[in-house]
Tab-separated table of C-alpha atoms in Angstrom:
chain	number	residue	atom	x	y	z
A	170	UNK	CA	115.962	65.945	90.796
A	171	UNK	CA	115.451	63.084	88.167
A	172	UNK	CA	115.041	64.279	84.669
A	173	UNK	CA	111.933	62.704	84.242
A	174	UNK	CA	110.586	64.254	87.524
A	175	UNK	CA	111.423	67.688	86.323
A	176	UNK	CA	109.045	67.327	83.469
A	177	UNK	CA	106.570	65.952	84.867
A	178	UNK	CA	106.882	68.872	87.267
A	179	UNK	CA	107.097	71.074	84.360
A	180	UNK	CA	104.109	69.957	83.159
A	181	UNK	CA	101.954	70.383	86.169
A	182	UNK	CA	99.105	72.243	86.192
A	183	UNK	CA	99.475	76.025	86.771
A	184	UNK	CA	96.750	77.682	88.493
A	185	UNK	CA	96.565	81.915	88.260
A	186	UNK	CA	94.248	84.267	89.206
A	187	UNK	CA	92.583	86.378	86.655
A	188	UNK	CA	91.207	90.012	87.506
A	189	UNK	CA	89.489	92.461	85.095
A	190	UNK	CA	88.683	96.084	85.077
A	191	UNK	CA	85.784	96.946	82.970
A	192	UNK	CA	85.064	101.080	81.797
A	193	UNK	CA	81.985	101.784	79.906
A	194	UNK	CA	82.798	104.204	76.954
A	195	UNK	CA	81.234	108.063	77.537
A	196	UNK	CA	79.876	107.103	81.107
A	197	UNK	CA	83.038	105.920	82.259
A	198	UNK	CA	85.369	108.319	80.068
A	199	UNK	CA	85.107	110.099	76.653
A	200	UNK	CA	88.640	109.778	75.307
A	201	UNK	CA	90.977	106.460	75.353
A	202	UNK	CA	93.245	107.716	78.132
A	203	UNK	CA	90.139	108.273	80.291
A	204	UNK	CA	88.707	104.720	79.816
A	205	UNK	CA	92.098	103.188	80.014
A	206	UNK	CA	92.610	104.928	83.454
A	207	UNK	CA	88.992	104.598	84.611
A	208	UNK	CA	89.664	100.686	83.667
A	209	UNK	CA	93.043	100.725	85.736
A	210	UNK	CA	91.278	101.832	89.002
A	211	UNK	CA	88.244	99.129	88.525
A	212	UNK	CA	91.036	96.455	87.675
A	213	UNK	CA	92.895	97.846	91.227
A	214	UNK	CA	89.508	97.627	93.059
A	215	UNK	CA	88.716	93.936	91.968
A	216	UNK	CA	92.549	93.243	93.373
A	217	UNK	CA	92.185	94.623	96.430
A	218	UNK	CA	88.493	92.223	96.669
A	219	UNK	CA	91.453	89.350	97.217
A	220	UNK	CA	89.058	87.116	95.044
A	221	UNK	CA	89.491	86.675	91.193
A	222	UNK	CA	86.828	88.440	89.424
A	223	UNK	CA	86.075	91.974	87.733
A	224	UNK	CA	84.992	95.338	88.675
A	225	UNK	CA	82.886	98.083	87.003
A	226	UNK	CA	84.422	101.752	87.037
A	227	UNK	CA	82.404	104.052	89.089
A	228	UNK	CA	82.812	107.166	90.977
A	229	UNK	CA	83.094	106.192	93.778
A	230	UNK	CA	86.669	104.280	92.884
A	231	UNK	CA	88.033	107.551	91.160
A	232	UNK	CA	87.425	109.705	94.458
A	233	UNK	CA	89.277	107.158	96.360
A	234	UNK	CA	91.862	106.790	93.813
A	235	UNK	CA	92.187	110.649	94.376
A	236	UNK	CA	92.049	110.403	98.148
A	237	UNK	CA	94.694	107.584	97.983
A	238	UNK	CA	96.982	109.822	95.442
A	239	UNK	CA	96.748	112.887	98.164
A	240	UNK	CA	97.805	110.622	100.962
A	241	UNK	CA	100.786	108.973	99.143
A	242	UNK	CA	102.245	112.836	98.076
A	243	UNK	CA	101.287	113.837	102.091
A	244	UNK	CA	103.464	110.515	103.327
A	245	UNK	CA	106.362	111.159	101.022
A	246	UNK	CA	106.335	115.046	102.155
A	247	UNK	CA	106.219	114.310	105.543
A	248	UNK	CA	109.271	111.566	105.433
A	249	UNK	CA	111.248	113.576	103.289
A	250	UNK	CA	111.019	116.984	106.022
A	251	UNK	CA	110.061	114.418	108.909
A	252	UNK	CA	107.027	116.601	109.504
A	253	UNK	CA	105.689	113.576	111.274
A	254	UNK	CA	104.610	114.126	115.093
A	255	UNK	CA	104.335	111.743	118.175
A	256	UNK	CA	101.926	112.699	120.669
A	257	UNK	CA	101.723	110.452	123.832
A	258	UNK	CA	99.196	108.688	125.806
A	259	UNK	CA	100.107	108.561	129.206
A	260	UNK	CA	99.715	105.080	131.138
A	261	UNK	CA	98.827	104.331	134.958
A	262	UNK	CA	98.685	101.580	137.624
A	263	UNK	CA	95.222	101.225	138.245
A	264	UNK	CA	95.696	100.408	142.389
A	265	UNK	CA	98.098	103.453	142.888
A	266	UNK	CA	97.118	105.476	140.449
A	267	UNK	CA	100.782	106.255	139.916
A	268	UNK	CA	102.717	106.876	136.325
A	269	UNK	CA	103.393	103.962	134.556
A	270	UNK	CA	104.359	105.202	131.456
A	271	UNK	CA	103.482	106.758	128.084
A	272	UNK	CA	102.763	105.295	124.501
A	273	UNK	CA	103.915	106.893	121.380
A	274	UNK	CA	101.123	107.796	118.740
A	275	UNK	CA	102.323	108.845	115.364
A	276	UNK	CA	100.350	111.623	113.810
A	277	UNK	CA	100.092	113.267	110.309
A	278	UNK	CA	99.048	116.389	109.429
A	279	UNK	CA	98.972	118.042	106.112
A	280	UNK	CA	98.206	121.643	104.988
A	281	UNK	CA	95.473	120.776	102.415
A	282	UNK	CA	94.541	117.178	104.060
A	283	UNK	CA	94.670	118.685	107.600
A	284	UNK	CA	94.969	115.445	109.825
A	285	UNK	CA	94.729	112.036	108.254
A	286	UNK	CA	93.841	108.994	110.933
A	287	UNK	CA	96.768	106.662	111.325
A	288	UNK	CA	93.879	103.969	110.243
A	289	UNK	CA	94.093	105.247	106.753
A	290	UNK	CA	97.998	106.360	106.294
A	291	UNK	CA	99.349	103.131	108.051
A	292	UNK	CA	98.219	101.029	105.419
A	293	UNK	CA	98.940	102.878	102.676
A	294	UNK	CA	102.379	103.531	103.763
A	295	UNK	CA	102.906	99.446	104.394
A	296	UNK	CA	101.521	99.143	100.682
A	297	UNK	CA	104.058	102.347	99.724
A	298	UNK	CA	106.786	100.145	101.362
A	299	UNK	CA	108.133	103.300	103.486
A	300	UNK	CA	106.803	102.000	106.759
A	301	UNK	CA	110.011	100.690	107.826
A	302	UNK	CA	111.366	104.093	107.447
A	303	UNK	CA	108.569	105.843	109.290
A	304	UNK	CA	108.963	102.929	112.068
A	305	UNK	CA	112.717	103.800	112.715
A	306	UNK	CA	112.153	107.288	112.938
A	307	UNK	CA	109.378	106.204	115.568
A	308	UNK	CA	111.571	104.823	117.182
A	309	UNK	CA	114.385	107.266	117.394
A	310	UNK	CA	111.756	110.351	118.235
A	311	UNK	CA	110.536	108.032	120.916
A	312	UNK	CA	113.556	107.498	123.125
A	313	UNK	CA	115.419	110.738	122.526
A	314	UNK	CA	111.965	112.150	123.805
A	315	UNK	CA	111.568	109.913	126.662
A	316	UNK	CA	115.221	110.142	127.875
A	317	UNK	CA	114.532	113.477	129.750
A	318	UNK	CA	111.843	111.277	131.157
A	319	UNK	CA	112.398	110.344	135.070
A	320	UNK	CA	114.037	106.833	134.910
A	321	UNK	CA	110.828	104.933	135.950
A	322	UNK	CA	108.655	106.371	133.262
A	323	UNK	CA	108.979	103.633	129.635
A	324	UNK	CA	107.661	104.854	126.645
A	325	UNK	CA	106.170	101.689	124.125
A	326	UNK	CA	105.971	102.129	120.481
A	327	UNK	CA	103.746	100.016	117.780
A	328	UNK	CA	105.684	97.756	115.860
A	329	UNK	CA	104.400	96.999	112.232
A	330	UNK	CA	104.535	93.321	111.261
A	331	UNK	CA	106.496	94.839	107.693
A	332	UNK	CA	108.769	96.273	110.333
A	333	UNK	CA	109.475	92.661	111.116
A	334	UNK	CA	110.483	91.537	107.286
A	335	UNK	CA	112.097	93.841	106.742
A	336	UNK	CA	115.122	92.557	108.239
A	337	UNK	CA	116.314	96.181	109.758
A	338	UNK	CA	113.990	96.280	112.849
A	339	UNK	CA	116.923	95.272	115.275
A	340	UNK	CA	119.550	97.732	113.708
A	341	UNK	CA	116.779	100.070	114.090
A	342	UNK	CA	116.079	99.592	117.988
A	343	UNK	CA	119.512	99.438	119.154
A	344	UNK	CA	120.350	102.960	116.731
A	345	UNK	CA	117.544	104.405	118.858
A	346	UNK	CA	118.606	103.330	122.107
A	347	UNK	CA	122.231	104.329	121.464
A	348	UNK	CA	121.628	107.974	119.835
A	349	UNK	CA	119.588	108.802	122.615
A	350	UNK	CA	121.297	107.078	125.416
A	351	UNK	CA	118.217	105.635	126.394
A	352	UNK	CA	118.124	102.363	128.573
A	353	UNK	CA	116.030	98.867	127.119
A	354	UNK	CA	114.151	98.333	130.193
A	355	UNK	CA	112.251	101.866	129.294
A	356	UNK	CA	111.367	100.671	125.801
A	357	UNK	CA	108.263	98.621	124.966
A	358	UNK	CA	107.156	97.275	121.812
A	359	UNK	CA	103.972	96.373	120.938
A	360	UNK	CA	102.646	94.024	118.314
A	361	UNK	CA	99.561	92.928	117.286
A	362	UNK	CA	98.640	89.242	116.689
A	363	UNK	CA	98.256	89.359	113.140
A	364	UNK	CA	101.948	90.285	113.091
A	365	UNK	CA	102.530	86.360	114.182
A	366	UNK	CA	100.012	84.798	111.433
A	367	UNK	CA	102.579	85.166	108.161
A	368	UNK	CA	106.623	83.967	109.202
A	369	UNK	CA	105.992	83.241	113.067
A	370	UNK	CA	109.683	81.662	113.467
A	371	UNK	CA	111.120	84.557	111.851
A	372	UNK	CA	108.775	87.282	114.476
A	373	UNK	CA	109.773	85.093	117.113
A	374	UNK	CA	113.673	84.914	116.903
A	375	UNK	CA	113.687	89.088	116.449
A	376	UNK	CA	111.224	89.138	119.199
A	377	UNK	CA	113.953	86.950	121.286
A	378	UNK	CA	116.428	89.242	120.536
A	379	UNK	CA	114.837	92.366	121.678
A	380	UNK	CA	114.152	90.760	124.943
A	381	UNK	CA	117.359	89.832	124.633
A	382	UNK	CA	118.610	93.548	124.682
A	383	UNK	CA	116.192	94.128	127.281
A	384	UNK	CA	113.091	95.611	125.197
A	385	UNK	CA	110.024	94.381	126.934
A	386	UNK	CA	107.333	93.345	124.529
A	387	UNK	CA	103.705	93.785	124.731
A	388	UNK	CA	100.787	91.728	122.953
A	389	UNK	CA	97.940	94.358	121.760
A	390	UNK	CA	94.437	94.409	121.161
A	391	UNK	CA	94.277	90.833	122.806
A	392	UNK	CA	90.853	89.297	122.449
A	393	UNK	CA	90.670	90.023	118.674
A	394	UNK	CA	91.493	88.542	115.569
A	395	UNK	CA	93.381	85.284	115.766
A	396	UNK	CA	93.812	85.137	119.396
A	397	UNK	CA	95.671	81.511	120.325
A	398	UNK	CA	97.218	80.548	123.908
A	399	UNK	CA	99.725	78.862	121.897
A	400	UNK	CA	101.047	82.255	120.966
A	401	UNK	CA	101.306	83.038	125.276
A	402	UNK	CA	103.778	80.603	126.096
A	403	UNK	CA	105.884	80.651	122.690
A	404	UNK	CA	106.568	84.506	121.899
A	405	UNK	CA	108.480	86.159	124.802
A	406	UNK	CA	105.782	88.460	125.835
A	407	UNK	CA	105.765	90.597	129.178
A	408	UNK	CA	102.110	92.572	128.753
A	409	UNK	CA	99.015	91.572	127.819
A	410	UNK	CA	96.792	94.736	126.515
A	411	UNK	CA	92.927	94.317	126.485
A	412	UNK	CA	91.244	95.210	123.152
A	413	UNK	CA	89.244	98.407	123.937
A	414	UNK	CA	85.860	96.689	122.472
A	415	UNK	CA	86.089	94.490	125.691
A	416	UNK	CA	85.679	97.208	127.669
A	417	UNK	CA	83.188	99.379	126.302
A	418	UNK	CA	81.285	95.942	126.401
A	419	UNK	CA	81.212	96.567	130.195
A	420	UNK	CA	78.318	99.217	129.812
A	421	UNK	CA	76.377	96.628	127.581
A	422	UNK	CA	76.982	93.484	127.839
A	423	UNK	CA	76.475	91.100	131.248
A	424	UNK	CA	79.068	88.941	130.262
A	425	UNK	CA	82.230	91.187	129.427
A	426	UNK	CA	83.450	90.991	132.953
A	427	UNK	CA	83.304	87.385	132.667
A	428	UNK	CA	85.502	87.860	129.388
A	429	UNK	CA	87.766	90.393	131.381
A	430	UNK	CA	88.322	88.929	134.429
A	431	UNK	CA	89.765	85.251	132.604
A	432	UNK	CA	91.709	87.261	130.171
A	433	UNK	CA	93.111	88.903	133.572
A	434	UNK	CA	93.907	85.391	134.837
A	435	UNK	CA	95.668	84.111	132.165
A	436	UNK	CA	97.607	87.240	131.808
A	437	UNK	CA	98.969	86.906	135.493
A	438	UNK	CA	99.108	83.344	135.500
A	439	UNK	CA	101.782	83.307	132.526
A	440	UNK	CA	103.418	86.317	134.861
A	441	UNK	CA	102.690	88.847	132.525
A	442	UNK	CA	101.052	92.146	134.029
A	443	UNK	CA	97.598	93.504	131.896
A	444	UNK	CA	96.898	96.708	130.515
A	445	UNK	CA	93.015	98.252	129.728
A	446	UNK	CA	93.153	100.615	126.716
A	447	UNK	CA	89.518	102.561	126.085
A	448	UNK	CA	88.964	102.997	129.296
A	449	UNK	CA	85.907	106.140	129.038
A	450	UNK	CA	83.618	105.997	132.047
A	451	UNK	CA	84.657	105.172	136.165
A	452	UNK	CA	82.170	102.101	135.473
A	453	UNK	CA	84.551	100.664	133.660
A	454	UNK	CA	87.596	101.998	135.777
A	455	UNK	CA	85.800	100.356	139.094
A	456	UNK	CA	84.961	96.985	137.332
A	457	UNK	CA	89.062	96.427	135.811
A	458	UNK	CA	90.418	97.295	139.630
A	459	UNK	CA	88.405	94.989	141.358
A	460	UNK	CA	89.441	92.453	138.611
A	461	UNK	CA	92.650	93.167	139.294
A	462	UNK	CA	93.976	94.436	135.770
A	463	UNK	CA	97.354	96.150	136.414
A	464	UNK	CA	97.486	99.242	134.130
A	465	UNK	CA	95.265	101.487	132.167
A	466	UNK	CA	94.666	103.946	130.040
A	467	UNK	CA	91.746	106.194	127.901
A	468	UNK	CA	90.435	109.449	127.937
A	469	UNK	CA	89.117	108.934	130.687
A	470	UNK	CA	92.528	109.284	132.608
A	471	UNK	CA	94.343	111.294	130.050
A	472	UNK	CA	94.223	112.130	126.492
A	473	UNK	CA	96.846	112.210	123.943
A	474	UNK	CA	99.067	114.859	124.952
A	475	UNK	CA	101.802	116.852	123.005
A	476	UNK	CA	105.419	116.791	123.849
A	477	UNK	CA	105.347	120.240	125.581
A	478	UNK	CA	102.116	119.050	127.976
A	479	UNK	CA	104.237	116.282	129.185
A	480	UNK	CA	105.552	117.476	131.340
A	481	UNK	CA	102.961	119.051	133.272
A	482	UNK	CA	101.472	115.497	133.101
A	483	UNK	CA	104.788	114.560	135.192
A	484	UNK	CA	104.692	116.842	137.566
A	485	UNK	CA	101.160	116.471	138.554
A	486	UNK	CA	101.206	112.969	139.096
A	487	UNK	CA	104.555	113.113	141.334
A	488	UNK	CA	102.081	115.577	143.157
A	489	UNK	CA	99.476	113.510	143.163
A	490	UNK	CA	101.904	110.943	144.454
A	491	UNK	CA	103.024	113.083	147.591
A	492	UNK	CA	99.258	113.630	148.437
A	493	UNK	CA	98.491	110.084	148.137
A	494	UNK	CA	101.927	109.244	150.616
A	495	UNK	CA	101.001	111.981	153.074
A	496	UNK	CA	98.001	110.194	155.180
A	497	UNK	CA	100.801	107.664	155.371
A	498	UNK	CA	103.482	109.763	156.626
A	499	UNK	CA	101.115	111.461	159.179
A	500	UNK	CA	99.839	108.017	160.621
A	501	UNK	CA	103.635	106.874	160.882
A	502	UNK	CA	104.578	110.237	162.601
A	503	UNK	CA	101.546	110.037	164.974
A	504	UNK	CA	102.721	106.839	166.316
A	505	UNK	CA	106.378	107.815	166.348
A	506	UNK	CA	105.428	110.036	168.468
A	507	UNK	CA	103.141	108.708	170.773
A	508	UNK	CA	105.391	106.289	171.591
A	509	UNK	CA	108.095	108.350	172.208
């Protein structure tokens, strides 16, 4: 750089947002430590508004201040004992009715907080900047539970896009795969699309390398957000899975199955199968297999189940399975033996 370039670039123009947090004295606080902390949570509100400004104090910021505070000391409790717990969704083929698989939900519970929605701790433990650790434990818990699995049943876990910048998300798969002895083609990661929106080269060469290693990689809550075809043919996806609002639309709105049944048809024309998630009523069951979706799953199949239900889930389905095969068997054996 010229000399005479770098000051006219030092003398551009510098542009910086301004935020303000305003406490009223008594009302908001009676002695300067209360009005100077009363202040700091309006000035953090008017932050988190994403648009310069101010904010008044109120109540309503301390109790969520509070709430916050209790969920931070909960997080750090539970990583520190790894008093976290996974419960799993199980997953089926919607024509057989078979199996498919089960999806890892993280869970928190905490003795004076009881159990805090993954909605609200998930974001605060981004913010906290522990998620990576929380996702590598995920991870880990995931495949050393699923490796006493049968060897057709995958297990997918949520991916958080910090997981991605963080740099350690491959180390972190391939440690859980090898502790556990687990094979790739039973893991599944799933992302949402707001993971591609902030580094999309960088998301897609780790994406690359997990399918790579043989992790197949699933695209949730399509439909929403910043859905773009664009991101179809350039990430190295394998599933589609339907936002859930898309099917409860099925009871209400006329044209959902309109919606469903192209999002169905791109899926399979990029050769990538489709998964329903929400699924609640055999309305909607009926409607997403005569679309032709591929997998499903909601309460109305199965709940969230604990480790030590799973596998009573298991062994009922590969019951379920020899009931469905026996009509089969009985026709074959009819005609085996009237011809012999």
């Amino acid at each position: 750089m010229k000399i005479g370039e770098a000051q006219q670039s030092l003398g551009s123009p510098v542009t910086a947002p301004v935020y303000a947090g305003i406490a009223l004295s008594a009302s908001d606080g009676h002695t300067a430590a209360e009005l100077l902390r009363s202040g700091e949570l309006a000035l953090q509100a008017a932050e988190e508004q994403e648009t310069p400004g101010y904010g008044f104090f109120n109540p309503d910021i301390a109790q969520t201040a509070r709430r916050r505070s209790a969920v931070q000391r909960a997080l750090t409790e539970a990583l520190a004992n790894e008093t976290f717990r996974l419960d799993f969704q199980p997953v089926y083929a919607i024509r057989t009715g078979e199996l498919s698989g089960f999806e890892a939900l993280l869970r928190l519970h905490d003795p004076e907080l009881g159990n805090i929605s993954p909605a609200e701790f998930i974001p605060v433990a981004e913010q906290m900047g522990i998620i990576n650790r929380m996702g590598g434990w995920c991870l880990s818990e995931a495949c050393r539970i699923a490796s006493q699995w049968p060897a057709h049943i995958i297990v997918a876990v949520n991916l958080s896009p910090y997981q991605f910048y963080s740099g350690t998300l491959i180390g972190d798969v391939r440690q859980a795969l090898e502790q556990s002895r687990f094979p790739s083609y039973r893991l599944e990661v799933e992302i949402t699309e707001g993971t591609l929106l902030k580094d999309s080269e960088l998301v897609l060469h780790q994406l690359r390398a997990l399918r790579d290693m043989g992790v197949a990689v699933a695209l949730d809550d399509f439909g929403t957000g910043f859905s773009s075809l664009s991101y179809l043919w350039k990430f190295p996806f394998s599933k589609l899975k339907i936002d859930r609002s898309f099917i409860s639309a099925l009871d209400e709105s006329s044209s959902a199955r309109g919606i469903l049944r192209s999002i169905i048809k791109l899926g399979h024309g990029l050769g990538l199968s489709v998964t329903a998630e929400g699924i609640e009523t055999t309305k909607q069951m009926s409607t997403l297999r005569e679309l032709g979706c591929d997998l499903a799953q909601g309460f109305l199949l199965d709940r969230p189940a604990r480790v030590t239900d799973l596998a009573a889930i298991i062994l009922r389905n590969f019951a379920n399975g020899l009931t469905r095969r026996q009509p089969k068997s009985a026709v074959s054996a009819a005609k085996d033996l009237a011809q012999g």
